[in-house]
Amino acid sequence: MKYKQLNLEKRYQISALIKAGLNQKEIAFEVGVHPSTISREFRRNSDNVRDYILGKRIK
C-alpha cells in the first residue's frame, strides 16, 4: 500500500475542523482520508486530540 503524507492544506483543514467540534470520523470524511490517518496525525502531533499542534508539523 502506498502512503501519502498530509499536506499543509489538509493539516489546516484538520485544525479548523477540530475547533469546530467534529470528531475523528467526521474529520476523516471531510478531509477525504481514512479515520486511522486522522488518528495517527493526532497521535504524532498532540498530547490529546483537542491539543493538536499544527505548527509541530510545519518546519
Short mmCIF file of C-alpha atoms in Angstrom, two decimals:
data_model
loop_
_atom_site.label_atom_id
_atom_site.label_comp_id
_atom_site.label_asym_id
_atom_site.label_seq_id
_atom_site.Cartn_x
_atom_site.Cartn_y
_atom_site.Cartn_z
CA MET A 1 0.00 0.00 0.00
CA LYS A 2 1.32 3.44 -0.90
CA TYR A 3 1.21 6.01 1.86
CA LYS A 4 0.99 9.77 1.36
CA GLN A 5 1.71 12.47 3.87
CA LEU A 6 -0.91 15.04 4.66
CA ASN A 7 -0.16 18.33 3.00
CA LEU A 8 -0.27 21.69 4.75
CA GLU A 9 -3.74 22.49 3.39
CA LYS A 10 -5.19 19.29 4.88
CA ARG A 11 -3.50 20.00 8.21
CA TYR A 12 -5.06 23.47 8.33
CA GLN A 13 -8.40 21.87 7.47
CA ILE A 14 -8.00 19.32 10.28
CA SER A 15 -7.15 22.08 12.74
CA ALA A 16 -10.24 24.08 11.75
CA LEU A 17 -12.49 21.02 11.98
CA ILE A 18 -11.20 20.24 15.48
CA LYS A 19 -12.02 23.80 16.53
CA ALA A 20 -15.50 23.33 15.01
CA GLY A 21 -16.02 20.35 17.32
CA LEU A 22 -16.04 17.48 14.82
CA ASN A 23 -14.93 14.02 15.92
CA GLN A 24 -12.19 11.97 14.24
CA LYS A 25 -14.55 10.06 11.95
CA GLU A 26 -16.28 13.25 10.79
CA ILE A 27 -12.92 14.96 10.22
CA ALA A 28 -11.70 12.00 8.16
CA PHE A 29 -14.81 12.16 5.98
CA GLU A 30 -14.45 15.92 5.42
CA VAL A 31 -10.72 15.72 4.64
CA GLY A 32 -11.13 12.64 2.44
CA VAL A 33 -8.84 10.27 4.32
CA HIS A 34 -9.28 7.11 6.38
CA PRO A 35 -10.12 7.66 10.06
CA SER A 36 -6.88 5.91 11.05
CA THR A 37 -4.95 8.62 9.18
CA ILE A 38 -6.54 11.24 11.42
CA SER A 39 -5.82 9.12 14.49
CA ARG A 40 -2.14 8.81 13.54
CA GLU A 41 -1.91 12.53 12.84
CA PHE A 42 -3.29 13.31 16.30
CA ARG A 43 -1.02 10.78 17.97
CA ARG A 44 2.08 12.23 16.31
CA ASN A 45 1.25 15.87 16.87
CA SER A 46 -0.61 16.26 20.13
CA ASP A 47 -0.86 15.26 23.75
CA ASN A 48 -4.59 14.80 23.18
CA VAL A 49 -6.98 15.37 20.28
CA ARG A 50 -8.01 18.88 21.35
CA ASP A 51 -4.37 19.93 21.70
CA TYR A 52 -3.49 19.14 18.07
CA ILE A 53 -0.45 21.24 17.27
CA LEU A 54 -0.45 22.28 13.65
CA GLY A 55 2.86 24.10 13.96
CA LYS A 56 4.64 20.97 15.14
CA ARG A 57 4.45 19.56 11.59
CA ILE A 58 5.43 22.81 9.89
CA LYS A 59 9.18 23.13 9.84
#
